[in-house]
Amino acid sequence: MPETITAKSPFDVAKIREDFPVLSQKVNGHPLVYLDNAATTQKPWRVIKRMEKFESEEYGTVRRGAYQLSESSTRMYEEARQKVADFLGTPDRNEIIFTSGTTQSINLVAYSYGRKFVKAGDEVIISNIEHHANIVPWQVLCEEKDAHLKVIPVNDRGELIMEEYEKLLGPKTRVVAVNHMSNALGTINPVKEIVDMAHAVGAKVLIDGAQSTPHLNLNMKDLGCDFYTFSGHKMFAPSGIGGLYGKMEVLKTMPPYVTGGDMIRQVTLEKTLYADPPSRFEAGTPPISQVIGLGEAIDYLQAIGMDKIAEYEHSLLEYGTKVLEEIEGLRLIGTAARKASILSFYTDQIHPHDMVTLLDQDGIAVRGGHHCAQPTMQRFKVPATSRASVAFYNTYEELDLLGASIRRAIKLFS
Ligand code: PLP
């Protein structure tokens, strides 16, 4: 272990690992080394058991029934909304809309806010290092509205070039949509500055928080963005649930995105009056058990402490960076001064798909591909990368195993 890296963890990692049943299994005869946390995270017992209890003893529909099971389900559902609000640092839980995840949240904003407020000739700004979920909905909107999509370029480290961003902003800018943390590179973007600069020209700002939510201590009121998105499955909660934070004053101006039951105030055969947010944006029966699971995952994270998580993960990232930098012929893609969790790499000898298959033989789970971020790959002139991404249940030893396995793979192909 390099001298600059302290092996001291702000919490007991061995004990934390016992909370995650999946981590104790073997894969191909080796203990599982799970390093694909940017794609999806594992769930602690607490979340699994909470959902099991809800499904087996407490399940009822929400917002409809006047009987006990439905009333208590509704209370738990709204308590979970409060937990998300506290976690994201907003006092008003009605600013939290449950969706299926980041993809749906961004589509909601692009369809609802975008179709009402973006007109022909207007401009939407994204960055060169977005996930496709934060590119395609804006492309579709701009095509439909005859608006223009502008792109903030990045430097060779994978950092947004803020001077170029400043040049793109103007009176025609309606929306700026960028990620807080890049899933392909790990770059943490200067979102507060991005928000302030956009607001200065009267634009609204959506921050894609799919990657940042499990790693950073967040506060929507300090950040000041208009929208912030997240996905439960990337923060130790179930898949199929996530959400959108929206400033109430902005949400109130927006028409519904999906229509039907539960999003109305009154329906006659002639006309429908819509409910206030968040119900206006939650048509239909929601994934109730998943919402309860999300609330439990947040309790779990809060009990550990997001600052402690960030501190430990940062030291893991520094350690992993050193391990990979020592491997001859390996190129790290994404070397921003501010980054988290992600080690994306490329070697000329092996295609990332072969690399991850060989790592899997050693029980190591990492992702190989374009990570739904093809424009990022194009910017760095690589077809794909291999990507290891850490969470707080990973260890320095696992990163040593990753390094050894990569060396073995390179040797095999040389
Ligand atoms: N944005 C980023 C930065 C992501 O990493 C992802 C998922 O990998 C998404 C959006 C899409 O998230 P989901 O598939 O949970 O909707």
mmCIF file of N, CA, C and O in Angstrom, residues 61-109:
data_model
loop_
_atom_site.group_PDB
_atom_site.id
_atom_site.type_symbol
_atom_site.label_atom_id
_atom_site.label_comp_id
_atom_site.label_asym_id
_atom_site.label_seq_id
_atom_site.Cartn_x
_atom_site.Cartn_y
_atom_site.Cartn_z
ATOM 1 N N THR A 61 -52.716 -0.351 -0.662
ATOM 2 C CA THR A 61 -52.521 0.691 -1.666
ATOM 3 C C THR A 61 -52.406 2.054 -0.980
ATOM 4 O O THR A 61 -52.758 2.192 0.191
ATOM 5 N N VAL A 62 -51.872 3.026 -1.712
ATOM 6 C CA VAL A 62 -51.669 4.342 -1.087
ATOM 7 C C VAL A 62 -52.645 5.366 -1.655
ATOM 8 O O VAL A 62 -53.109 5.239 -2.794
ATOM 9 N N ARG A 63 -52.948 6.365 -0.841
ATOM 10 C CA ARG A 63 -53.712 7.552 -1.228
ATOM 11 C C ARG A 63 -55.174 7.275 -1.598
ATOM 12 O O ARG A 63 -55.839 8.131 -2.138
ATOM 13 N N ARG A 64 -55.649 6.053 -1.338
ATOM 14 C CA ARG A 64 -57.014 5.754 -1.795
ATOM 15 C C ARG A 64 -57.933 5.256 -0.692
ATOM 16 O O ARG A 64 -58.981 5.806 -0.440
ATOM 17 N N GLY A 65 -57.503 4.190 -0.003
ATOM 18 C CA GLY A 65 -58.403 3.516 0.922
ATOM 19 C C GLY A 65 -58.549 4.263 2.238
ATOM 20 O O GLY A 65 -57.679 5.038 2.637
ATOM 21 N N ALA A 66 -59.663 4.024 2.914
ATOM 22 C CA ALA A 66 -59.873 4.626 4.230
ATOM 23 C C ALA A 66 -59.720 3.549 5.297
ATOM 24 O O ALA A 66 -60.055 3.758 6.447
ATOM 25 N N TYR A 67 -59.237 2.378 4.920
ATOM 26 C CA TYR A 67 -59.070 1.287 5.893
ATOM 27 C C TYR A 67 -57.616 1.284 6.380
ATOM 28 O O TYR A 67 -56.747 1.918 5.776
ATOM 29 N N GLN A 68 -57.393 0.511 7.438
ATOM 30 C CA GLN A 68 -56.143 0.612 8.173
ATOM 31 C C GLN A 68 -54.889 0.346 7.317
ATOM 32 O O GLN A 68 -53.927 1.106 7.348
ATOM 33 N N LEU A 69 -54.918 -0.761 6.517
ATOM 34 C CA LEU A 69 -53.726 -1.113 5.737
ATOM 35 C C LEU A 69 -53.367 -0.005 4.744
ATOM 36 O O LEU A 69 -52.197 0.315 4.544
ATOM 37 N N SER A 70 -54.390 0.567 4.135
ATOM 38 C CA SER A 70 -54.130 1.621 3.157
ATOM 39 C C SER A 70 -53.648 2.901 3.840
ATOM 40 O O SER A 70 -52.737 3.576 3.361
ATOM 41 N N GLU A 71 -54.259 3.193 4.984
ATOM 42 C CA GLU A 71 -53.847 4.409 5.695
ATOM 43 C C GLU A 71 -52.410 4.303 6.174
ATOM 44 O O GLU A 71 -51.622 5.246 6.058
ATOM 45 N N SER A 72 -52.042 3.132 6.713
ATOM 46 C CA SER A 72 -50.667 3.010 7.230
ATOM 47 C C SER A 72 -49.670 2.941 6.073
ATOM 48 O O SER A 72 -48.566 3.470 6.165
ATOM 49 N N SER A 73 -50.055 2.321 4.949
ATOM 50 C CA SER A 73 -49.172 2.319 3.772
ATOM 51 C C SER A 73 -48.940 3.743 3.289
ATOM 52 O O SER A 73 -47.816 4.131 2.957
ATOM 53 N N THR A 74 -50.010 4.525 3.256
ATOM 54 C CA THR A 74 -49.900 5.919 2.801
ATOM 55 C C THR A 74 -48.982 6.701 3.738
ATOM 56 O O THR A 74 -48.134 7.481 3.277
ATOM 57 N N ARG A 75 -49.133 6.461 5.024
ATOM 58 C CA ARG A 75 -48.269 7.166 5.991
ATOM 59 C C ARG A 75 -46.801 6.797 5.752
ATOM 60 O O ARG A 75 -45.933 7.664 5.673
ATOM 61 N N MET A 76 -46.515 5.492 5.562
ATOM 62 C CA MET A 76 -45.125 5.052 5.348
ATOM 63 C C MET A 76 -44.571 5.612 4.031
ATOM 64 O O MET A 76 -43.415 5.989 3.944
ATOM 65 N N TYR A 77 -45.434 5.638 3.039
ATOM 66 C CA TYR A 77 -45.046 6.169 1.716
ATOM 67 C C TYR A 77 -44.644 7.645 1.840
ATOM 68 O O TYR A 77 -43.610 8.080 1.336
ATOM 69 N N GLU A 78 -45.445 8.403 2.583
ATOM 70 C CA GLU A 78 -45.145 9.826 2.743
ATOM 71 C C GLU A 78 -43.964 10.050 3.688
ATOM 72 O O GLU A 78 -43.211 11.008 3.523
ATOM 73 N N GLU A 79 -43.783 9.131 4.634
ATOM 74 C CA GLU A 79 -42.589 9.226 5.500
ATOM 75 C C GLU A 79 -41.327 9.040 4.666
ATOM 76 O O GLU A 79 -40.308 9.694 4.889
ATOM 77 N N ALA A 80 -41.402 8.118 3.709
ATOM 78 C CA ALA A 80 -40.242 7.890 2.833
ATOM 79 C C ALA A 80 -39.949 9.152 2.016
ATOM 80 O O ALA A 80 -38.796 9.517 1.799
ATOM 81 N N ARG A 81 -41.006 9.835 1.596
ATOM 82 C CA ARG A 81 -40.811 11.082 0.837
ATOM 83 C C ARG A 81 -40.081 12.112 1.735
ATOM 84 O O ARG A 81 -39.187 12.817 1.273
ATOM 85 N N GLN A 82 -40.477 12.130 3.014
ATOM 86 C CA GLN A 82 -39.820 13.051 3.948
ATOM 87 C C GLN A 82 -38.337 12.694 4.112
ATOM 88 O O GLN A 82 -37.473 13.581 4.184
ATOM 89 N N LYS A 83 -38.046 11.380 4.140
ATOM 90 C CA LYS A 83 -36.644 10.945 4.278
ATOM 91 C C LYS A 83 -35.826 11.406 3.080
ATOM 92 O O LYS A 83 -34.688 11.859 3.215
ATOM 93 N N VAL A 84 -36.409 11.283 1.885
ATOM 94 C CA VAL A 84 -35.696 11.746 0.678
ATOM 95 C C VAL A 84 -35.479 13.253 0.764
ATOM 96 O O VAL A 84 -34.381 13.754 0.481
ATOM 97 N N ALA A 85 -36.511 13.975 1.194
ATOM 98 C CA ALA A 85 -36.396 15.437 1.299
ATOM 99 C C ALA A 85 -35.275 15.810 2.267
ATOM 100 O O ALA A 85 -34.432 16.669 1.961
ATOM 101 N N ASP A 86 -35.228 15.147 3.419
ATOM 102 C CA ASP A 86 -34.165 15.434 4.400
ATOM 103 C C ASP A 86 -32.801 15.098 3.812
ATOM 104 O O ASP A 86 -31.842 15.838 3.983
ATOM 105 N N PHE A 87 -32.725 13.962 3.115
ATOM 106 C CA PHE A 87 -31.456 13.504 2.536
ATOM 107 C C PHE A 87 -30.942 14.499 1.498
ATOM 108 O O PHE A 87 -29.744 14.759 1.395
ATOM 109 N N LEU A 88 -31.866 15.049 0.725
ATOM 110 C CA LEU A 88 -31.455 15.986 -0.334
ATOM 111 C C LEU A 88 -31.394 17.430 0.169
ATOM 112 O O LEU A 88 -31.014 18.332 -0.588
ATOM 113 N N GLY A 89 -31.786 17.647 1.409
ATOM 114 C CA GLY A 89 -31.660 18.992 1.976
ATOM 115 C C GLY A 89 -32.700 19.972 1.468
ATOM 116 O O GLY A 89 -32.381 21.072 1.025
ATOM 117 N N THR A 90 -33.964 19.539 1.527
ATOM 118 C CA THR A 90 -35.041 20.489 1.257
ATOM 119 C C THR A 90 -36.094 20.340 2.360
ATOM 120 O O THR A 90 -36.438 19.212 2.731
ATOM 121 N N PRO A 91 -36.583 21.432 2.918
ATOM 122 C CA PRO A 91 -37.562 21.311 4.005
ATOM 123 C C PRO A 91 -38.947 20.876 3.519
ATOM 124 O O PRO A 91 -39.753 20.392 4.312
ATOM 125 N N ASP A 92 -39.241 21.019 2.220
ATOM 126 C CA ASP A 92 -40.591 20.757 1.712
ATOM 127 C C ASP A 92 -40.644 19.409 0.997
ATOM 128 O O ASP A 92 -40.171 19.265 -0.134
ATOM 129 N N ARG A 93 -41.269 18.418 1.646
ATOM 130 C CA ARG A 93 -41.278 17.081 1.022
ATOM 131 C C ARG A 93 -42.114 17.050 -0.258
ATOM 132 O O ARG A 93 -41.978 16.153 -1.081
ATOM 133 N N ASN A 94 -42.970 18.032 -0.444
ATOM 134 C CA ASN A 94 -43.755 18.061 -1.679
ATOM 135 C C ASN A 94 -42.917 18.454 -2.897
ATOM 136 O O ASN A 94 -43.407 18.445 -4.029
ATOM 137 N N GLU A 95 -41.660 18.810 -2.637
ATOM 138 C CA GLU A 95 -40.745 19.075 -3.756
ATOM 139 C C GLU A 95 -40.105 17.787 -4.273
ATOM 140 O O GLU A 95 -39.300 17.828 -5.200
ATOM 141 N N ILE A 96 -40.451 16.658 -3.643
ATOM 142 C CA ILE A 96 -39.904 15.362 -4.076
ATOM 143 C C ILE A 96 -40.987 14.591 -4.829
ATOM 144 O O ILE A 96 -42.047 14.273 -4.279
ATOM 145 N N ILE A 97 -40.688 14.253 -6.079
ATOM 146 C CA ILE A 97 -41.609 13.458 -6.899
ATOM 147 C C ILE A 97 -40.991 12.080 -7.075
ATOM 148 O O ILE A 97 -39.823 11.982 -7.474
ATOM 149 N N PHE A 98 -41.750 11.042 -6.780
ATOM 150 C CA PHE A 98 -41.229 9.693 -7.041
ATOM 151 C C PHE A 98 -41.405 9.363 -8.518
ATOM 152 O O PHE A 98 -42.477 9.582 -9.102
ATOM 153 N N THR A 99 -40.330 8.835 -9.096
ATOM 154 C CA THR A 99 -40.358 8.379 -10.493
ATOM 155 C C THR A 99 -39.692 7.001 -10.518
ATOM 156 O O THR A 99 -39.261 6.517 -9.469
ATOM 157 N N SER A 100 -39.530 6.428 -11.703
ATOM 158 C CA SER A 100 -38.847 5.135 -11.752
ATOM 159 C C SER A 100 -37.329 5.311 -11.674
ATOM 160 O O SER A 100 -36.597 4.344 -11.534
ATOM 161 N N GLY A 101 -36.846 6.538 -11.780
ATOM 162 C CA GLY A 101 -35.405 6.776 -11.699
ATOM 163 C C GLY A 101 -35.014 7.994 -12.504
ATOM 164 O O GLY A 101 -35.870 8.743 -13.000
ATOM 165 N N THR A 102 -33.719 8.167 -12.651
ATOM 166 C CA THR A 102 -33.201 9.369 -13.311
ATOM 167 C C THR A 102 -33.721 9.530 -14.738
ATOM 168 O O THR A 102 -34.091 10.625 -15.156
ATOM 169 N N THR A 103 -33.761 8.430 -15.492
ATOM 170 C CA THR A 103 -34.211 8.517 -16.882
ATOM 171 C C THR A 103 -35.616 9.115 -16.949
ATOM 172 O O THR A 103 -35.877 10.049 -17.721
ATOM 173 N N GLN A 104 -36.506 8.595 -16.108
ATOM 174 C CA GLN A 104 -37.873 9.110 -16.143
ATOM 175 C C GLN A 104 -37.923 10.544 -15.637
ATOM 176 O O GLN A 104 -38.685 11.368 -16.156
ATOM 177 N N SER A 105 -37.098 10.860 -14.644
ATOM 178 C CA SER A 105 -37.104 12.227 -14.080
ATOM 179 C C SER A 105 -36.694 13.252 -15.136
ATOM 180 O O SER A 105 -37.301 14.320 -15.250
ATOM 181 N N ILE A 106 -35.660 12.923 -15.900
ATOM 182 C CA ILE A 106 -35.200 13.878 -16.920
ATOM 183 C C ILE A 106 -36.257 14.003 -18.025
ATOM 184 O O ILE A 106 -36.560 15.103 -18.489
ATOM 185 N N ASN A 107 -36.832 12.857 -18.396
ATOM 186 C CA ASN A 107 -37.895 12.915 -19.413
ATOM 187 C C ASN A 107 -39.074 13.745 -18.924
ATOM 188 O O ASN A 107 -39.667 14.511 -19.697
ATOM 189 N N LEU A 108 -39.390 13.605 -17.637
ATOM 190 C CA LEU A 108 -40.498 14.378 -17.073
ATOM 191 C C LEU A 108 -40.236 15.882 -17.271
ATOM 192 O O LEU A 108 -41.097 16.628 -17.744
ATOM 193 N N VAL A 109 -39.031 16.308 -16.939
ATOM 194 C CA VAL A 109 -38.713 17.739 -17.036
ATOM 195 C C VAL A 109 -38.670 18.178 -18.506
ATOM 196 O O VAL A 109 -39.216 19.227 -18.872
#
